[in-house]
Structure formats: structure tokens, C-alpha cells
CSV table of C-alpha atoms and ligand atoms in Angstrom, one decimal:
chain,number,residue,atom,x,y,z
A,1,MET,CA,6.8,11.5,-13.9
A,2,ASN,CA,3.1,10.9,-14.5
A,3,ALA,CA,2.0,7.9,-16.9
A,4,ARG,CA,-0.7,9.7,-18.9
A,5,PHE,CA,-3.0,7.1,-20.9
A,6,PRO,CA,-5.4,9.6,-23.0
A,7,ILE,CA,-7.8,6.7,-24.2
A,8,SER,CA,-9.2,8.1,-27.8
A,9,GLY,CA,-11.6,10.5,-27.9
A,10,ASP,CA,-11.6,11.6,-24.3
A,11,ALA,CA,-10.9,15.1,-23.8
A,12,VAL,CA,-9.5,14.5,-20.4
A,13,PRO,CA,-6.8,12.1,-19.8
A,14,TYR,CA,-7.7,9.0,-17.7
A,15,ARG,CA,-6.7,9.1,-14.1
A,16,LEU,CA,-6.2,6.2,-11.9
A,17,ARG,CA,-6.7,7.5,-8.6
A,18,LEU,CA,-7.6,4.5,-6.4
A,19,PRO,CA,-5.8,3.3,-3.3
A,20,GLY,CA,-4.5,0.9,-5.9
A,21,PRO,CA,-3.1,-0.7,-8.1
A,22,THR,CA,-1.8,3.1,-8.9
A,23,ALA,CA,-0.6,4.7,-12.2
A,24,ILE,CA,2.6,3.6,-13.7
A,25,PRO,CA,4.9,6.3,-14.8
A,26,ASP,CA,5.9,5.6,-18.0
A,27,ARG,CA,9.4,4.9,-17.8
A,28,VAL,CA,8.1,1.7,-16.0
A,29,LEU,CA,6.1,0.6,-18.8
A,30,ARG,CA,8.7,1.3,-21.2
A,31,ALA,CA,10.9,-0.8,-19.0
A,32,MET,CA,8.6,-3.8,-19.4
A,33,ALA,CA,8.3,-3.9,-23.2
A,34,GLN,CA,12.0,-5.0,-22.5
A,35,PRO,CA,12.7,-8.5,-24.1
A,36,ILE,CA,12.2,-11.1,-21.1
A,37,ILE,CA,15.8,-12.3,-20.7
A,38,ALA,CA,16.9,-15.5,-19.4
A,39,HIS,CA,15.8,-15.5,-15.3
A,40,ARG,CA,19.3,-17.5,-14.4
A,41,GLY,CA,21.8,-15.6,-16.8
A,42,ALA,CA,24.3,-13.0,-15.5
A,43,GLU,CA,22.2,-9.9,-16.7
A,44,PHE,CA,19.1,-10.7,-15.1
A,45,LEU,CA,20.0,-12.0,-11.8
A,46,ALA,CA,22.5,-8.6,-11.7
A,47,ARG,CA,18.8,-6.7,-12.0
A,48,PHE,CA,17.3,-9.1,-9.3
A,49,ARG,CA,20.3,-8.8,-6.8
A,50,ASP,CA,20.2,-4.8,-7.4
A,51,ILE,CA,16.6,-5.1,-6.8
A,52,GLN,CA,17.0,-7.0,-3.3
A,53,ALA,CA,19.7,-4.4,-2.6
A,54,GLY,CA,17.3,-1.6,-3.2
A,55,LEU,CA,14.4,-3.3,-1.3
A,56,LYS,CA,16.7,-3.0,1.9
A,57,PRO,CA,16.5,0.6,3.0
A,58,ILE,CA,12.0,1.0,2.0
A,59,LEU,CA,12.2,-1.9,4.4
A,60,GLY,CA,14.8,-0.8,7.1
A,61,ARG,CA,16.3,-4.2,6.7
A,62,THR,CA,20.4,-5.1,7.0
A,63,GLY,CA,21.1,-8.2,6.5
A,64,ALA,CA,18.8,-10.6,5.3
A,65,VAL,CA,17.3,-9.6,1.5
A,66,PRO,CA,13.3,-9.9,1.1
A,67,PHE,CA,12.1,-13.0,-1.0
A,68,LEU,CA,10.0,-11.4,-4.3
A,69,PHE,CA,7.5,-13.9,-6.2
A,70,ALA,CA,4.6,-13.6,-8.1
A,71,SER,CA,1.1,-13.4,-6.2
A,72,THR,CA,-0.8,-10.8,-5.6
A,73,GLY,CA,-1.3,-8.8,-2.3
A,74,ILE,CA,-3.3,-11.4,-0.7
A,75,GLY,CA,-1.0,-14.2,-1.7
A,76,ALA,CA,1.4,-12.4,-0.2
A,77,MET,CA,-0.2,-11.9,3.5
A,78,GLU,CA,-1.2,-15.8,2.6
A,79,SER,CA,2.9,-16.6,2.7
A,80,ALA,CA,3.2,-14.7,5.8
A,81,VAL,CA,0.8,-16.9,7.8
A,82,VAL,CA,1.3,-20.2,6.8
A,83,ASN,CA,5.2,-19.6,7.8
A,84,VAL,CA,4.2,-18.0,11.3
A,85,ALA,CA,1.2,-20.0,12.1
A,86,GLY,CA,-0.2,-23.5,11.4
A,87,PRO,CA,-2.7,-25.9,12.2
A,88,GLY,CA,-3.6,-25.2,15.8
A,89,ARG,CA,-0.8,-22.6,16.6
A,90,ARG,CA,-2.9,-19.6,18.0
A,91,VAL,CA,-2.7,-16.3,16.4
A,92,LEU,CA,-3.6,-12.9,17.8
A,93,ILE,CA,-4.6,-10.4,14.8
A,94,ALA,CA,-5.3,-6.9,15.5
A,95,ASN,CA,-8.5,-5.9,13.6
A,96,ASN,CA,-9.3,-2.1,12.3
A,97,GLY,CA,-10.8,-2.6,9.1
A,98,GLN,CA,-11.1,-4.9,6.2
A,99,TRP,CA,-7.7,-6.4,5.6
A,100,GLY,CA,-7.4,-7.8,9.5
A,101,PRO,CA,-10.2,-10.2,8.5
A,102,VAL,CA,-8.6,-11.5,5.3
A,103,PHE,CA,-5.6,-12.3,7.9
A,104,LYS,CA,-8.7,-14.0,10.0
A,105,ARG,CA,-9.7,-16.0,6.8
A,106,LEU,CA,-6.5,-16.9,6.3
A,107,ALA,CA,-5.0,-18.2,9.5
A,108,LEU,CA,-8.5,-20.1,9.7
A,109,ALA,CA,-8.3,-21.7,6.6
A,110,ILE,CA,-4.8,-23.1,8.0
A,111,GLY,CA,-6.5,-24.6,10.9
A,112,ALA,CA,-4.6,-22.1,13.4
A,113,GLU,CA,-6.6,-20.8,16.4
A,114,VAL,CA,-8.0,-17.4,16.0
A,115,ASP,CA,-7.9,-14.4,18.7
A,116,GLU,CA,-8.6,-10.5,17.5
A,117,VAL,CA,-8.4,-7.4,18.7
A,118,VAL,CA,-11.0,-5.9,17.1
A,119,THR,CA,-11.6,-1.8,16.9
A,120,PRO,CA,-14.1,-0.4,14.7
A,121,PRO,CA,-13.2,1.0,11.4
A,122,GLY,CA,-11.4,4.5,11.5
A,123,SER,CA,-10.1,3.8,14.9
A,124,PRO,CA,-6.3,2.8,15.2
A,125,VAL,CA,-5.2,-0.8,16.6
A,126,ASP,CA,-6.2,-1.0,20.3
A,127,LEU,CA,-2.3,-1.4,21.3
A,128,GLU,CA,-3.3,-2.0,24.9
A,129,GLY,CA,-5.4,-4.6,24.0
A,130,VAL,CA,-3.3,-6.6,21.9
A,131,GLU,CA,-0.7,-6.5,25.4
A,132,ARG,CA,-3.3,-7.7,27.3
A,133,ALA,CA,-4.1,-10.2,24.7
A,134,LEU,CA,-0.4,-11.3,24.7
A,135,LYS,CA,0.1,-11.1,28.5
A,136,ALA,CA,-2.9,-13.8,29.0
A,137,LYS,CA,-1.8,-16.4,26.7
A,138,GLU,CA,1.2,-17.5,24.3
A,139,TYR,CA,0.8,-16.7,20.8
A,140,ALA,CA,2.4,-17.8,17.9
A,141,ALA,CA,2.6,-14.5,15.9
A,142,VAL,CA,0.4,-11.3,16.0
A,143,LEU,CA,-0.6,-10.0,12.3
A,144,ALA,CA,-1.5,-6.2,11.8
A,145,VAL,CA,-2.1,-4.3,8.9
A,146,HIS,CA,0.2,-1.0,8.3
A,147,SER,CA,-2.0,0.9,6.4
A,148,GLU,CA,-5.1,0.0,6.5
A,149,SER,CA,-6.4,1.3,2.9
A,150,SER,CA,-10.3,0.7,3.8
A,151,THR,CA,-10.1,3.7,6.6
A,152,GLY,CA,-6.8,5.1,6.1
A,153,CYS,CA,-5.6,5.0,9.6
A,154,LEU,CA,-1.4,4.4,9.5
A,155,THR,CA,-0.7,1.6,12.5
A,156,ASP,CA,1.9,3.0,15.1
A,157,LEU,CA,4.5,-0.3,13.9
A,158,LYS,CA,6.9,1.2,16.9
A,159,ALA,CA,5.2,0.8,19.5
A,160,LEU,CA,3.4,-2.7,18.2
A,161,GLY,CA,6.9,-4.2,17.8
A,162,GLY,CA,7.7,-2.7,21.1
A,163,ILE,CA,4.6,-5.0,22.7
A,164,VAL,CA,5.0,-8.2,20.3
A,165,ALA,CA,9.2,-8.2,20.9
A,166,GLN,CA,8.7,-8.8,24.9
A,167,THR,CA,7.1,-12.0,24.1
A,168,PRO,CA,8.4,-14.9,21.9
A,169,ALA,CA,5.3,-14.3,19.3
A,170,LEU,CA,6.3,-12.9,15.5
A,171,LEU,CA,5.0,-9.3,14.5
A,172,ALA,CA,3.7,-10.5,10.9
A,173,VAL,CA,2.8,-7.2,8.9
A,174,ASP,CA,0.7,-6.3,5.5
A,175,SER,CA,2.4,-3.4,4.3
A,176,VAL,CA,0.8,-3.9,0.6
A,177,SER,CA,0.3,-0.2,0.8
A,178,GLY,CA,2.6,1.2,3.5
A,179,LEU,CA,5.9,0.0,1.8
A,180,GLY,CA,7.1,2.5,-0.2
A,181,GLY,CA,5.1,5.3,0.4
A,182,ALA,CA,4.8,5.1,4.7
A,183,GLU,CA,7.7,4.7,6.7
A,184,MET,CA,9.0,1.1,7.2
A,185,ARG,CA,11.6,0.2,9.8
A,186,GLN,CA,11.9,-3.8,9.9
A,187,ASP,CA,14.7,-4.0,12.0
A,188,GLU,CA,14.6,-1.1,14.5
A,189,TRP,CA,10.8,-1.7,14.8
A,190,GLY,CA,10.7,-5.7,15.4
A,191,VAL,CA,8.6,-6.2,12.1
A,192,ASP,CA,9.3,-10.3,11.8
A,193,VAL,CA,7.6,-10.7,8.7
A,194,VAL,CA,6.6,-7.9,5.9
A,195,VAL,CA,5.1,-8.5,3.4
A,196,SER,CA,3.7,-6.1,0.3
A,197,ALA,CA,3.2,-6.1,-3.3
A,198,SER,CA,3.9,-4.6,-6.4
A,199,GLN,CA,0.4,-2.6,-7.4
A,200,LYS,CA,0.5,0.4,-4.8
A,201,ALA,CA,3.2,2.8,-3.5
A,202,LEU,CA,6.1,0.6,-6.0
A,203,MET,CA,4.6,2.1,-8.9
A,204,CYS,CA,3.9,-1.6,-11.2
A,205,PRO,CA,1.3,-3.5,-12.3
A,206,PRO,CA,-0.3,-5.9,-9.9
A,207,GLY,CA,0.9,-9.4,-9.5
A,208,LEU,CA,4.1,-9.0,-8.0
A,209,GLY,CA,4.2,-10.3,-3.9
A,210,LEU,CA,7.5,-9.7,-1.9
A,211,ALA,CA,8.3,-10.6,1.8
A,212,SER,CA,10.9,-9.7,4.3
A,213,ILE,CA,12.0,-12.0,7.6
A,214,SER,CA,13.6,-10.9,10.9
A,215,ASP,CA,16.4,-13.0,12.5
A,216,LYS,CA,14.1,-14.0,14.7
A,217,ALA,CA,11.4,-15.1,12.5
A,218,TRP,CA,14.1,-17.3,10.4
A,219,ASP,CA,15.0,-18.8,13.9
A,220,ALA,CA,11.6,-19.9,14.4
A,221,ILE,CA,10.6,-20.9,10.9
A,222,GLN,CA,13.6,-23.0,9.7
A,223,GLY,CA,13.1,-26.7,11.2
A,224,ASP,CA,9.6,-26.2,13.0
A,225,ASP,CA,7.4,-28.1,10.5
A,226,LEU,CA,4.2,-26.0,10.9
A,227,GLY,CA,1.6,-27.4,8.7
A,228,PRO,CA,1.2,-28.0,5.1
A,229,ARG,CA,2.7,-25.3,2.7
A,230,SER,CA,4.5,-26.0,-0.5
A,231,TYR,CA,5.0,-22.5,-3.0
A,232,PHE,CA,4.9,-20.1,0.2
A,233,ASP,CA,7.4,-22.0,2.2
A,234,TYR,CA,9.9,-19.4,3.1
A,235,ARG,CA,12.5,-22.4,3.7
A,236,ARG,CA,12.6,-22.8,0.2
A,237,PHE,CA,13.3,-18.9,-0.7
A,238,ARG,CA,15.1,-18.3,2.0
A,239,PRO,CA,18.7,-20.0,0.9
A,240,MET,CA,17.9,-18.7,-2.6
A,241,ALA,CA,17.6,-15.3,-1.9
A,242,GLU,CA,20.9,-15.5,-0.2
A,243,LYS,CA,22.7,-16.6,-3.3
A,244,GLY,CA,20.9,-13.5,-5.4
A,245,GLU,CA,18.4,-15.8,-7.1
A,246,PRO,CA,15.0,-16.3,-7.2
A,247,THR,CA,13.4,-19.0,-5.7
A,248,TYR,CA,11.3,-20.6,-9.2
A,249,THR,CA,10.6,-19.0,-12.9
A,250,ALA,CA,11.1,-15.1,-11.8
A,251,PRO,CA,8.2,-13.2,-13.7
A,252,VAL,CA,10.9,-11.2,-15.7
A,253,ALA,CA,9.0,-8.0,-16.9
A,254,MET,CA,7.4,-7.4,-14.1
A,255,LEU,CA,10.9,-7.2,-12.1
A,256,THR,CA,12.0,-5.4,-14.3
A,257,ALA,CA,9.4,-2.9,-13.9
A,258,LEU,CA,10.5,-2.6,-10.0
A,259,HIS,CA,13.7,-2.4,-10.6
A,260,GLU,CA,12.9,0.6,-12.7
A,261,ALA,CA,10.4,1.8,-10.0
A,262,LEU,CA,13.3,1.6,-7.4
A,263,THR,CA,15.8,3.3,-9.5
A,264,MET,CA,13.3,5.9,-9.5
A,265,ILE,CA,12.7,6.1,-5.7
A,266,GLY,CA,16.6,6.3,-5.8
A,267,GLU,CA,17.0,9.1,-7.5
A,268,GLU,CA,14.3,11.0,-6.1
A,269,GLY,CA,16.1,9.7,-2.9
A,270,LEU,CA,13.8,7.8,0.0
A,271,GLU,CA,13.7,10.4,2.7
A,272,ALA,CA,12.2,13.1,-0.1
A,273,THR,CA,10.0,10.3,-1.5
A,274,LEU,CA,8.5,9.2,1.8
A,275,ALA,CA,8.4,13.3,2.7
A,276,ARG,CA,6.3,13.7,-0.7
A,277,HIS,CA,3.8,10.9,0.4
A,278,LYS,CA,2.9,13.2,3.6
A,279,ARG,CA,2.7,16.3,1.9
A,280,LEU,CA,1.1,15.1,-0.9
A,281,SER,CA,-1.9,13.1,1.1
A,282,ALA,CA,-2.1,16.0,3.8
A,283,ALA,CA,-2.8,18.4,0.6
A,284,LEU,CA,-5.6,16.5,-0.7
A,285,ALA,CA,-7.1,16.1,2.9
A,286,ALA,CA,-6.7,19.9,3.6
A,287,GLY,CA,-8.1,20.7,-0.1
A,288,MET,CA,-11.2,18.1,-0.1
A,289,LYS,CA,-12.2,19.8,3.6
A,290,ALA,CA,-12.2,22.9,2.3
A,291,LEU,CA,-15.0,21.5,-0.5
A,292,GLY,CA,-16.8,20.5,2.2
A,293,PHE,CA,-15.9,16.4,2.8
A,294,SER,CA,-14.8,15.3,6.6
A,295,ALA,CA,-12.2,13.0,8.1
A,296,PHE,CA,-12.9,9.2,8.5
A,297,ALA,CA,-10.3,7.8,10.8
A,298,GLN,CA,-8.8,9.0,13.8
A,299,GLY,CA,-5.4,8.7,15.3
A,300,THR,CA,-2.4,9.0,12.4
A,301,PRO,CA,-3.5,9.2,8.7
A,302,SER,CA,-1.7,7.0,6.5
A,303,PRO,CA,0.3,8.6,4.2
A,304,THR,CA,-0.6,6.7,0.9
A,305,LEU,CA,-4.3,7.3,0.6
A,306,VAL,CA,-6.9,9.9,2.1
A,307,VAL,CA,-10.4,8.7,2.9
A,308,MET,CA,-12.7,11.1,3.6
A,309,LEU,CA,-17.2,11.4,3.7
A,310,THR,CA,-18.7,13.1,1.3
A,311,PRO,CA,-20.3,17.1,1.9
A,312,GLU,CA,-23.8,16.7,3.2
A,313,GLY,CA,-26.1,15.8,0.4
A,314,ILE,CA,-23.9,14.5,-2.0
A,315,ASP,CA,-24.1,10.7,-2.5
A,316,ALA,CA,-20.7,9.0,-3.1
A,317,PRO,CA,-21.6,7.0,-5.1
A,318,ALA,CA,-23.0,9.5,-7.3
A,319,LEU,CA,-20.0,11.5,-6.9
A,320,ILE,CA,-17.8,8.3,-7.6
A,321,ASP,CA,-19.8,7.7,-11.2
A,322,ARG,CA,-19.8,11.2,-12.1
A,323,LEU,CA,-16.3,11.7,-11.9
A,324,ALA,CA,-15.5,8.3,-13.9
A,325,GLY,CA,-18.1,9.7,-16.2
A,326,GLY,CA,-17.2,13.2,-16.3
A,327,TYR,CA,-13.4,13.6,-16.1
A,328,ASN,CA,-11.8,10.1,-16.4
A,329,MET,CA,-10.8,10.1,-12.7
A,330,VAL,CA,-11.1,6.8,-11.0
A,331,VAL,CA,-11.9,6.7,-7.4
A,332,ALA,CA,-12.5,4.5,-4.9
A,333,GLY,CA,-15.7,3.6,-2.7
A,334,THR,CA,-16.2,1.4,0.1
A,335,HIS,CA,-17.2,-2.1,1.2
A,336,PHE,CA,-18.6,-0.9,4.7
A,337,GLU,CA,-22.7,-0.3,4.5
A,338,HIS,CA,-23.0,2.3,7.0
A,339,VAL,CA,-21.3,4.4,5.2
A,340,LYS,CA,-21.5,3.4,1.7
A,341,HIS,CA,-23.4,6.3,1.1
A,342,ARG,CA,-20.9,9.0,2.6
A,343,MET,CA,-17.1,7.4,1.6
A,344,VAL,CA,-14.8,8.3,-1.1
A,345,ARG,CA,-11.2,7.0,-1.0
A,346,ILE,CA,-8.3,8.3,-3.2
A,347,GLY,CA,-5.0,6.8,-3.5
A,348,THR,CA,-1.7,9.3,-2.9
A,349,MET,CA,0.7,6.6,-3.6
A,350,GLY,CA,3.2,6.1,-6.3
A,351,ALA,CA,4.0,8.6,-9.1
A,352,LEU,CA,2.1,11.3,-7.8
A,353,GLY,CA,3.0,15.4,-7.9
A,354,ASP,CA,1.5,18.1,-6.5
A,355,GLY,CA,-0.2,19.2,-9.8
A,356,ASP,CA,-2.4,15.8,-9.6
A,357,ILE,CA,-3.8,16.5,-5.9
A,358,LEU,CA,-4.5,20.1,-7.7
A,359,ALA,CA,-6.0,18.5,-10.9
A,360,ASP,CA,-8.0,16.3,-7.8
A,361,LEU,CA,-9.6,19.0,-6.4
A,362,HIS,CA,-10.7,20.6,-9.7
A,363,GLN,CA,-12.6,17.4,-10.8
A,364,LEU,CA,-13.8,16.6,-7.4
A,365,ALA,CA,-15.4,20.3,-7.2
A,366,ALA,CA,-16.5,20.4,-10.8
A,367,ALA,CA,-18.3,16.7,-10.4
A,368,ILE,CA,-19.6,18.2,-7.1
A,369,ARG,CA,-20.9,21.1,-8.7
A,370,ASP,CA,-22.9,18.3,-11.3
A,371,LEU,CA,-24.4,17.1,-8.9
A,372,GLY,CA,-26.6,19.8,-7.3
A,373,GLY,CA,-23.6,20.9,-4.7
A,374,LYS,CA,-21.8,23.9,-3.7
A,375,CYS,CA,-18.7,24.0,-2.5
A,376,ASP,CA,-15.6,26.5,-2.8
A,377,GLU,CA,-13.0,25.5,-5.5
A,378,ALA,CA,-10.8,28.6,-4.8
A,379,GLY,CA,-10.5,27.7,-1.2
A,380,ALA,CA,-10.0,24.6,-1.7
A,381,LEU,CA,-7.2,25.2,-4.8
A,382,ALA,CA,-5.7,27.1,-2.1
A,383,ALA,CA,-5.5,24.5,0.4
A,384,GLY,CA,-4.1,22.1,-1.8
A,385,ALA,CA,-1.6,24.2,-2.6
A,386,GLY,CA,-0.2,24.3,0.8
A,387,GLY,CA,-1.3,28.0,0.6
A,388,ARG,CA,0.3,29.5,-2.2
A,389,GLY,CA,-2.5,30.9,-3.4
A,390,PRO,CA,-5.6,29.4,-5.7
A,391,ARG,CA,-4.3,31.7,-9.1
A,392,ARG,CA,-1.0,29.2,-8.8
A,393,GLY,CA,-3.2,26.1,-7.9
A,394,ALA,CA,-5.7,26.8,-11.1
A,395,ARG,CA,-2.8,27.6,-13.2
A,396,ARG,CA,-1.1,23.9,-12.4
A,397,VAL,CA,-4.6,22.1,-12.7
A,398,SER,CA,-4.9,23.7,-16.4
A,399,ARG,CA,-1.5,22.7,-17.4
A,400,ARG,CA,-2.0,19.0,-15.9
A,401,LEU,CA,-5.3,18.5,-17.5
A,402,GLY,CA,-4.8,20.5,-20.6
A,403,TYR,CA,-7.2,22.5,-20.6
A,404,PRO,CA,-8.1,26.2,-19.1
A,405,THR,CA,-9.9,25.7,-15.4
A,406,SER,CA,-11.6,29.1,-16.2
A,407,ARG,CA,-13.5,27.5,-18.9
B,501,PLP,C1,-4.1,-3.8,-2.2
B,501,PLP,C2,-4.3,-4.5,-0.3
B,501,PLP,C3,-4.1,-5.6,-0.7
B,501,PLP,C4,-4.4,-6.6,-1.5
B,501,PLP,O1,-4.2,-7.7,-1.9
B,501,PLP,P1,-3.9,-8.0,-3.8
B,501,PLP,O2,-4.6,-9.3,-3.3
B,501,PLP,O3,-3.7,-7.7,-4.3
B,501,PLP,O4,-5.4,-7.6,-4.0
B,501,PLP,C5,-3.8,-5.9,0.5
B,501,PLP,N1,-3.7,-5.6,1.9
B,501,PLP,C6,-4.3,-4.1,2.1
B,501,PLP,C7,-3.5,-3.1,3.3
B,501,PLP,C8,-4.4,-3.3,0.8
B,501,PLP,O5,-4.5,-2.1,0.5
């Protein structure tokens, strides 16, 4: 179930291990190559309705269907902001990393009044701070990030939803790097707007956005003229979505990709998919610790990526260059200045198996050695294989990468 893109002349396969975009399974790629059919014809509408239905359990939403549109993740975030806020409306942003400030930029751009509850990157959202702020003032909305992919923190949306539900404010959540890999219970947790995008745990290329709104959100949005908006006006999306139709010309190839990805999640079973994300992220974190890396985030780690600080003496940008140049393994660094030379971020979302994690550990170990560092690869493979022993781990690595690990 893993996409492999042998790049001609390269000995090792190209491994896209970013926290998004993620590797696309071959099945999804093949689905995208199907003919582009009429976006309002019966055949496509059946596919579209399947997607709407298939997303509902992943969102934890019964009732209303989600909206689907051509957009990146930030576009989907903007759609949330322009529908819950407006000029002069007050919003509260729970900011604990890189994506809260994006919400802030979007809200300021439309003239909203912005307050923030800030905690340093790597810390969980300050729930008590949010509660205090909501008691002090009335807000149109609280904006938060589900899986903060700059730090690896997972937000306790159940607790946050419980706090916001006591007030008239709407809770809008960026789950771009969460949905499909981290549990989402929109109805149960009281999340009023969930926005996401195709290129993370949903195993598709970048370019498709989605939004799912609660009944509380629809009550607030309909008939309320918040401010200038058009393409992203949920009042245009809602009646079309309820009829099972796309609002605009549908990105047919992208939706066909998502249809296949949702079929894959259905075949594995949503519970199993979510459990696999938890297991693989924990395995990668344990293996990296055995290699000498240390954890960055406090609180609950996101199951969709692993964020770690390099072993003493290993420069993160040099390690990232060595992984790409020597092993065709592509991982991310950071935009945070203070950890620029230490932070590495690796995605654990989408179409991944145990062998991928062991291949990650093997290639990390090799790159560390290339840079003159010392590490315990056998110990890392044993930790990454969930204590099933380094030999088994090594066998799976060689199968994955097509070369003997004992070379
Ligand atoms: C990847 C990501 C986004 C992405 O936005 P794009 O516009 O698709 O680049 C937004 N929020 C989070 C939390 C992400 O991880």
C-alpha cells in the first residue's frame, strides 16, 4: 500500500517523509488517471455522494454533509475564518505554534478583532487561559489547531469543545494534518467548523479543501451578513452539498483520488487506521530516542508526525541534507529560529506501514554515521519494531529498500 517512485538512476527509492504533502498510494495515483467525466453527470455525482458519506465517520459528524472545494489547507482555513468572523467581530485564537498565527493573519485581513491565548511552541493549548478569556469577553469564534504540525502537539479538542460550548462562540478547528490520522469526533466534542485538506493523512495530492459545519454554526452563519465573501461563502455551499452536488466545477481528478483513498480507509477500517497512526508514530519516536534524539513537544503527541531534536553534535539542516542527498529520504526542518539547528519533523500519516518506520530509522542511523555521529541502529530498530527484535527489523528494512542492511 506504499507509493514508490523510483527515480531513474537512483539506487534507493524516493521516500517522501514530510509531514505533508505525504506519499500517494499507487491505487490513488491510478484513480487520478481515469478520464475526466462531467461533474454534474450521474456517474460523477454518485462518486461525490460516496465521498460525502465516507467523510462523515472520519469527521465524527452525523447529519449535515461536508463541503468540498478546490483549495489548499490555508484556503480551507480562510473559509472557516470568513464564515465565523467578519469586520469588527471578536475572535480568540489558541496559538501554540505556527498555524495559530496563520489564523491570526486571516482574521486581521478581514478586519476582525483578534485576541490570543499564546503558549510557547511545543506546549499544549492553554485551556484555562481560553476559559478565562471567554468569561471576560464575548467572542464570535475560537480558532484552534488540531495537530500543530510545527511542533507535534495534539490539541485536546474534547476539553476545548466543552469549554467553548458553554458560550455563544463557535469553535473552528484547523485539522489539515489531523483528519484521517488523528481521531475527530465533531458532534461529540462540539467542534463547529472542521477544515482540512487532501495532502496529509487523506493520502491525496495537494489541492482539495474541505469544511464540515455543526448545526450551531449553520444557525449562526445563515442569514447573518458577516462581511464580504463569495467563493468561500458557506451559504452557497450548504444547499448544494445537501443535494449531493459540488458548488463549483468540481476538481474531478482530485475527488476521484479522494474517493479511492476513502475506499482504502474503509477497507482497513477507520478504527484500525487511527490505531495504526498511533502505533507507527510511537514506534518512530521510540526508535529515534534510541538513536539519541529527544522529544520536543510536551503533552499529547500528535499521531500524524514525529518532531524531535537531533542528538548532541548533529546539525539538523546537515542531517536533512544528508538524508535527501544520500538516501533519497525527504524530511522537514523548522521555521523556529531557536531550534533551527536541532529540529527534525517526519510525517507518520497516510499510507505507511511498519517497514517504512524501520526504513526511516535505518536511514537516519546511516546519515548520522555519515556525519561522524555514533548511534545504536540495532537498538533503534528493536525499539521501532515494538520490541520484536533488531533482526526482524533489519529484514523488513532490506525488503522495503531493496538492499541488504548488513552491507
Ligand atoms: C499542512 C498544514 C496546513 C497547510 O496549508 P496549505 O495551504 O495546504 O499549505 C495548514 N494547517 C496545518 C496544521 C497543516 O499541517
